[in-house]
Amino acid sequence: MNEKIVLCTDDAYLSATVSKLFGLFGKVRVLQLDHLSRHKRFLRNCDRLIIGVFAPKEKHWALCRTLMSERMPPVFLMLRKSPTSEEQQLAKEIGIAAILLEPFSIVRNMVKDQDELFSLLTAPSSSVSNEEMISLGNGTYFHKKEFWVGSNEDKSYLSDHESDLLLLFIENEGEIVRTEEIAEEIWNGSIEMNSVRKSIKRLREKLGPAHTVIKGRRQGGYIFKREQR
């Protein structure tokens, strides 16, 4: 579906990046905000209208009110910063279809470090599948087939038992796993409890900055929990 989209902005960055992005899916025309009054007939014939600004000022809200009163197509407000709760409420009251964030802001909010940015930008054909690689947080990953934890640049290889142990924790995330259960599941019960604890300690050391995902409990047992993003 090739929609006709009009981007109204005086922001050179938004003009360049957003027009290219939306141009992948439809026809995009960029107009300067000060010139909108000259193109009202054209605006009424488009499918979506985007008002792009860094941060909305009173003149931008006034423009949105005017457009809504003239029965224009759905009006979207695109910002280069996250909107405040007051701005969200005002947009709702005016009748703006939605507040959009410019594309770079979306990427910035999706990733928290360089590892995740490289992961996001890596071509699918050159990356391992999600089933093979598990994120543990803090830029640390677990490769289930190659038995290592860390990143592509800094890996720590796991023994078979350590790998099975980490998988056991992952499969029971958020649940308490007793030491006796670990001994039975991983070693078929043929191991002393103190040796289980030592194995978990070695595993946590290999996890590096992600070692906090495994926590021991004073009441006994362990719990695996990744930080919520």
mmCIF file of C-alpha atoms in Angstrom:
data_model
loop_
_atom_site.group_PDB
_atom_site.id
_atom_site.type_symbol
_atom_site.label_atom_id
_atom_site.label_comp_id
_atom_site.label_asym_id
_atom_site.label_seq_id
_atom_site.Cartn_x
_atom_site.Cartn_y
_atom_site.Cartn_z
ATOM 1 C CA MET A 1 0.000 0.000 0.000
ATOM 2 C CA ASN A 2 1.675 3.213 -1.211
ATOM 3 C CA GLU A 3 0.405 5.925 1.068
ATOM 4 C CA LYS A 4 0.979 9.594 0.459
ATOM 5 C CA ILE A 5 2.735 10.996 3.506
ATOM 6 C CA VAL A 6 3.545 14.628 4.125
ATOM 7 C CA LEU A 7 6.320 15.530 6.543
ATOM 8 C CA CYS A 8 6.127 19.123 7.738
ATOM 9 C CA THR A 9 9.322 20.231 9.422
ATOM 10 C CA ASP A 10 11.990 22.900 9.577
ATOM 11 C CA ASP A 11 14.440 20.396 11.077
ATOM 12 C CA ALA A 12 17.057 19.436 8.473
ATOM 13 C CA TYR A 13 17.865 16.179 10.263
ATOM 14 C CA LEU A 14 14.256 15.010 10.301
ATOM 15 C CA SER A 15 13.792 16.114 6.719
ATOM 16 C CA ALA A 16 16.706 13.987 5.533
ATOM 17 C CA THR A 17 16.314 10.848 7.633
ATOM 18 C CA VAL A 18 12.548 10.484 8.020
ATOM 19 C CA SER A 19 11.755 11.170 4.380
ATOM 20 C CA LYS A 20 14.161 8.399 3.355
ATOM 21 C CA LEU A 21 12.720 5.952 5.858
ATOM 22 C CA PHE A 22 9.059 6.505 5.041
ATOM 23 C CA GLY A 23 9.952 6.709 1.375
ATOM 24 C CA LEU A 24 10.631 2.984 1.479
ATOM 25 C CA PHE A 25 6.921 2.331 1.907
ATOM 26 C CA GLY A 26 5.166 5.169 0.124
ATOM 27 C CA LYS A 27 5.369 8.611 -1.389
ATOM 28 C CA VAL A 28 6.768 11.291 0.900
ATOM 29 C CA ARG A 29 6.719 15.025 0.419
ATOM 30 C CA VAL A 30 8.538 17.383 2.745
ATOM 31 C CA LEU A 31 7.142 20.854 3.432
ATOM 32 C CA GLN A 32 8.422 23.619 5.639
ATOM 33 C CA LEU A 33 6.181 24.441 8.578
ATOM 34 C CA ASP A 34 5.869 28.088 7.547
ATOM 35 C CA HIS A 35 4.549 27.081 4.122
ATOM 36 C CA LEU A 36 1.644 24.877 5.209
ATOM 37 C CA SER A 37 -0.994 27.544 4.604
ATOM 38 C CA ARG A 38 -0.075 27.482 0.894
ATOM 39 C CA HIS A 39 -0.689 23.760 0.551
ATOM 40 C CA LYS A 40 -3.947 23.069 2.390
ATOM 41 C CA ARG A 41 -5.598 21.425 -0.604
ATOM 42 C CA PHE A 42 -2.597 19.166 -1.053
ATOM 43 C CA LEU A 43 -2.572 18.312 2.652
ATOM 44 C CA ARG A 44 -6.222 17.227 2.581
ATOM 45 C CA ASN A 45 -5.406 14.707 -0.164
ATOM 46 C CA CYS A 46 -2.557 12.994 1.660
ATOM 47 C CA ASP A 47 -3.037 9.890 3.807
ATOM 48 C CA ARG A 48 -0.982 10.920 6.860
ATOM 49 C CA LEU A 49 0.473 14.190 8.009
ATOM 50 C CA ILE A 50 3.558 14.328 10.232
ATOM 51 C CA ILE A 51 4.606 17.458 12.108
ATOM 52 C CA GLY A 52 8.295 17.053 12.923
ATOM 53 C CA VAL A 53 9.992 19.171 15.607
ATOM 54 C CA PHE A 54 12.759 18.766 18.157
ATOM 55 C CA ALA A 55 10.455 19.605 21.061
ATOM 56 C CA PRO A 56 6.937 21.046 20.716
ATOM 57 C CA LYS A 57 6.473 24.717 21.487
ATOM 58 C CA GLU A 58 3.220 26.629 21.835
ATOM 59 C CA LYS A 59 3.254 27.578 18.139
ATOM 60 C CA HIS A 60 3.454 23.883 17.216
ATOM 61 C CA TRP A 61 0.506 23.004 19.463
ATOM 62 C CA ALA A 62 -1.436 25.899 17.902
ATOM 63 C CA LEU A 63 -0.625 24.547 14.435
ATOM 64 C CA CYS A 64 -1.853 21.083 15.420
ATOM 65 C CA ARG A 65 -5.092 22.545 16.766
ATOM 66 C CA THR A 66 -5.641 24.401 13.499
ATOM 67 C CA LEU A 67 -5.003 21.311 11.412
ATOM 68 C CA MET A 68 -7.394 19.235 13.517
ATOM 69 C CA SER A 69 -10.122 21.861 13.200
ATOM 70 C CA GLU A 70 -9.785 21.834 9.400
ATOM 71 C CA ARG A 71 -10.458 18.093 9.133
ATOM 72 C CA MET A 72 -7.064 17.115 7.840
ATOM 73 C CA PRO A 73 -5.898 13.480 7.481
ATOM 74 C CA PRO A 74 -4.526 11.821 10.643
ATOM 75 C CA VAL A 75 -1.961 14.142 12.187
ATOM 76 C CA PHE A 76 1.132 12.699 13.881
ATOM 77 C CA LEU A 77 3.632 14.627 15.969
ATOM 78 C CA MET A 78 7.254 13.461 15.607
ATOM 79 C CA LEU A 79 9.766 14.527 18.256
ATOM 80 C CA ARG A 80 13.515 14.196 18.637
ATOM 81 C CA LYS A 81 13.137 13.704 22.387
ATOM 82 C CA SER A 82 10.839 11.578 24.513
ATOM 83 C CA PRO A 83 7.566 13.383 25.261
ATOM 84 C CA THR A 84 6.652 14.377 28.785
ATOM 85 C CA SER A 85 3.434 13.141 30.355
ATOM 86 C CA GLU A 86 1.997 16.664 29.939
ATOM 87 C CA GLU A 87 2.837 16.643 26.230
ATOM 88 C CA GLN A 88 1.246 13.218 25.821
ATOM 89 C CA GLN A 89 -1.906 14.417 27.543
ATOM 90 C CA LEU A 90 -2.076 17.586 25.444
ATOM 91 C CA ALA A 91 -1.624 15.612 22.234
ATOM 92 C CA LYS A 92 -4.491 13.350 23.274
ATOM 93 C CA GLU A 93 -6.736 16.316 24.046
ATOM 94 C CA ILE A 94 -6.011 17.948 20.689
ATOM 95 C CA GLY A 95 -6.727 14.704 18.847
ATOM 96 C CA ILE A 96 -3.274 13.926 17.480
ATOM 97 C CA ALA A 97 -3.174 10.355 16.196
ATOM 98 C CA ALA A 98 0.108 9.542 17.974
ATOM 99 C CA ILE A 99 3.422 10.961 19.081
ATOM 100 C CA LEU A 100 6.279 9.426 17.123
ATOM 101 C CA LEU A 101 9.967 9.327 18.000
ATOM 102 C CA GLU A 102 12.478 9.925 15.250
ATOM 103 C CA PRO A 103 14.209 6.691 14.155
ATOM 104 C CA PHE A 104 17.560 7.308 15.859
ATOM 105 C CA SER A 105 15.778 7.684 19.206
ATOM 106 C CA ILE A 106 14.133 4.306 18.706
ATOM 107 C CA VAL A 107 17.493 2.622 18.123
ATOM 108 C CA ARG A 108 18.994 4.432 21.104
ATOM 109 C CA ASN A 109 16.167 3.171 23.337
ATOM 110 C CA MET A 110 16.488 -0.399 22.035
ATOM 111 C CA VAL A 111 20.148 -0.857 22.926
ATOM 112 C CA LYS A 112 22.141 -0.054 26.047
ATOM 113 C CA ASP A 113 25.703 -0.825 24.979
ATOM 114 C CA GLN A 114 27.897 -1.343 21.919
ATOM 115 C CA ASP A 115 27.471 -5.123 21.954
ATOM 116 C CA GLU A 116 23.716 -4.824 21.589
ATOM 117 C CA LEU A 117 24.117 -2.192 18.852
ATOM 118 C CA PHE A 118 26.400 -4.509 16.867
ATOM 119 C CA SER A 119 23.932 -7.336 17.441
ATOM 120 C CA LEU A 120 21.061 -5.205 16.138
ATOM 121 C CA LEU A 121 23.001 -4.143 13.032
ATOM 122 C CA THR A 122 24.486 -7.556 12.205
ATOM 123 C CA ALA A 123 23.176 -9.069 8.970
ATOM 124 C CA PRO A 124 20.951 -12.114 9.696
ATOM 125 C CA SER A 125 23.040 -14.393 7.479
ATOM 126 C CA SER A 126 26.173 -13.717 9.513
ATOM 127 C CA SER A 127 24.726 -13.987 12.998
ATOM 128 C CA VAL A 128 23.871 -17.029 15.045
ATOM 129 C CA SER A 129 20.213 -17.812 15.602
ATOM 130 C CA ASN A 130 18.356 -16.677 18.685
ATOM 131 C CA GLU A 131 18.075 -20.319 19.671
ATOM 132 C CA GLU A 132 21.875 -20.641 19.828
ATOM 133 C CA MET A 133 22.691 -17.379 21.595
ATOM 134 C CA ILE A 134 21.050 -16.299 24.862
ATOM 135 C CA SER A 135 21.510 -12.835 26.329
ATOM 136 C CA LEU A 136 22.365 -12.828 30.034
ATOM 137 C CA GLY A 137 22.522 -9.033 30.331
ATOM 138 C CA ASN A 138 25.433 -6.622 30.791
ATOM 139 C CA GLY A 139 26.699 -7.407 27.291
ATOM 140 C CA THR A 140 27.159 -11.102 28.161
ATOM 141 C CA TYR A 141 25.816 -13.965 26.055
ATOM 142 C CA PHE A 142 25.645 -17.735 26.348
ATOM 143 C CA HIS A 143 26.305 -19.758 23.192
ATOM 144 C CA LYS A 144 24.499 -23.052 23.727
ATOM 145 C CA LYS A 145 26.256 -24.980 20.945
ATOM 146 C CA GLU A 146 29.807 -23.732 21.469
ATOM 147 C CA PHE A 147 29.581 -23.720 25.281
ATOM 148 C CA TRP A 148 30.942 -20.244 25.958
ATOM 149 C CA VAL A 149 29.794 -17.165 27.816
ATOM 150 C CA GLY A 150 30.854 -13.559 27.255
ATOM 151 C CA SER A 151 31.032 -11.737 23.916
ATOM 152 C CA ASN A 152 32.615 -12.440 20.531
ATOM 153 C CA GLU A 153 35.697 -10.547 21.680
ATOM 154 C CA ASP A 154 35.978 -12.018 25.198
ATOM 155 C CA LYS A 155 34.820 -15.613 25.694
ATOM 156 C CA SER A 156 35.002 -17.988 28.626
ATOM 157 C CA TYR A 157 34.407 -21.615 27.685
ATOM 158 C CA LEU A 158 32.266 -23.828 29.913
ATOM 159 C CA SER A 159 32.598 -27.479 30.773
ATOM 160 C CA ASP A 160 29.736 -29.810 29.913
ATOM 161 C CA HIS A 161 28.465 -29.694 33.483
ATOM 162 C CA GLU A 162 28.760 -25.894 33.654
ATOM 163 C CA SER A 163 26.832 -25.556 30.414
ATOM 164 C CA ASP A 164 24.111 -27.920 31.645
ATOM 165 C CA LEU A 165 24.023 -26.009 34.922
ATOM 166 C CA LEU A 166 23.521 -22.653 33.205
ATOM 167 C CA LEU A 167 20.795 -24.102 30.982
ATOM 168 C CA LEU A 168 19.050 -25.484 34.062
ATOM 169 C CA PHE A 169 19.017 -22.027 35.634
ATOM 170 C CA ILE A 170 17.794 -20.382 32.418
ATOM 171 C CA GLU A 171 14.968 -22.903 31.996
ATOM 172 C CA ASN A 172 13.850 -22.218 35.578
ATOM 173 C CA GLU A 173 14.300 -18.450 35.538
ATOM 174 C CA GLY A 174 12.629 -16.710 38.451
ATOM 175 C CA GLU A 175 12.131 -19.981 40.325
ATOM 176 C CA ILE A 176 14.029 -21.321 43.335
ATOM 177 C CA VAL A 177 16.176 -24.337 42.456
ATOM 178 C CA ARG A 178 17.337 -26.361 45.441
ATOM 179 C CA THR A 179 20.899 -27.624 45.627
ATOM 180 C CA GLU A 180 19.624 -31.197 45.882
ATOM 181 C CA GLU A 181 17.621 -30.732 42.677
ATOM 182 C CA ILE A 182 20.719 -29.444 40.887
ATOM 183 C CA ALA A 183 22.774 -32.420 42.068
ATOM 184 C CA GLU A 184 20.117 -34.859 40.854
ATOM 185 C CA GLU A 185 19.514 -33.105 37.515
ATOM 186 C CA ILE A 186 23.136 -32.485 36.494
ATOM 187 C CA TRP A 187 25.109 -35.241 38.283
ATOM 188 C CA ASN A 188 22.369 -37.850 38.830
ATOM 189 C CA GLY A 189 22.826 -37.373 42.570
ATOM 190 C CA SER A 190 26.405 -38.653 42.549
ATOM 191 C CA ILE A 191 28.011 -35.503 43.947
ATOM 192 C CA GLU A 192 28.344 -33.862 47.335
ATOM 193 C CA MET A 193 26.415 -30.655 48.003
ATOM 194 C CA ASN A 194 29.602 -28.737 48.697
ATOM 195 C CA SER A 195 30.928 -29.684 45.251
ATOM 196 C CA VAL A 196 27.711 -28.390 43.675
ATOM 197 C CA ARG A 197 28.234 -25.047 45.390
ATOM 198 C CA LYS A 198 31.828 -24.891 44.156
ATOM 199 C CA SER A 199 30.691 -25.610 40.598
ATOM 200 C CA ILE A 200 28.134 -22.795 40.776
ATOM 201 C CA LYS A 201 30.823 -20.468 42.137
ATOM 202 C CA ARG A 202 33.102 -21.275 39.173
ATOM 203 C CA LEU A 203 30.212 -20.717 36.765
ATOM 204 C CA ARG A 204 29.431 -17.314 38.282
ATOM 205 C CA GLU A 205 33.089 -16.314 37.951
ATOM 206 C CA LYS A 206 33.002 -17.142 34.238
ATOM 207 C CA LEU A 207 29.862 -15.053 33.763
ATOM 208 C CA GLY A 208 31.864 -11.919 34.515
ATOM 209 C CA PRO A 209 29.648 -8.804 34.680
ATOM 210 C CA ALA A 210 26.544 -10.999 34.404
ATOM 211 C CA HIS A 211 27.390 -13.068 37.510
ATOM 212 C CA THR A 212 24.585 -11.385 39.465
ATOM 213 C CA VAL A 213 21.939 -13.304 37.484
ATOM 214 C CA ILE A 214 22.594 -16.272 39.793
ATOM 215 C CA LYS A 215 21.925 -15.555 43.439
ATOM 216 C CA GLY A 216 22.263 -17.889 46.422
ATOM 217 C CA ARG A 217 19.557 -17.837 49.092
ATOM 218 C CA ARG A 218 20.126 -17.907 52.832
ATOM 219 C CA GLN A 219 17.211 -20.315 53.095
ATOM 220 C CA GLY A 220 18.974 -22.615 50.634
ATOM 221 C CA GLY A 221 19.019 -23.061 46.886
ATOM 222 C CA TYR A 222 19.564 -20.592 44.065
ATOM 223 C CA ILE A 223 17.542 -18.319 41.833
ATOM 224 C CA PHE A 224 18.369 -17.155 38.315
ATOM 225 C CA LYS A 225 16.912 -13.839 37.202
ATOM 226 C CA ARG A 226 17.975 -11.405 34.495
ATOM 227 C CA GLU A 227 17.380 -7.687 34.859
ATOM 228 C CA GLN A 228 14.237 -6.440 33.168
ATOM 229 C CA ARG A 229 14.999 -4.065 30.325
#
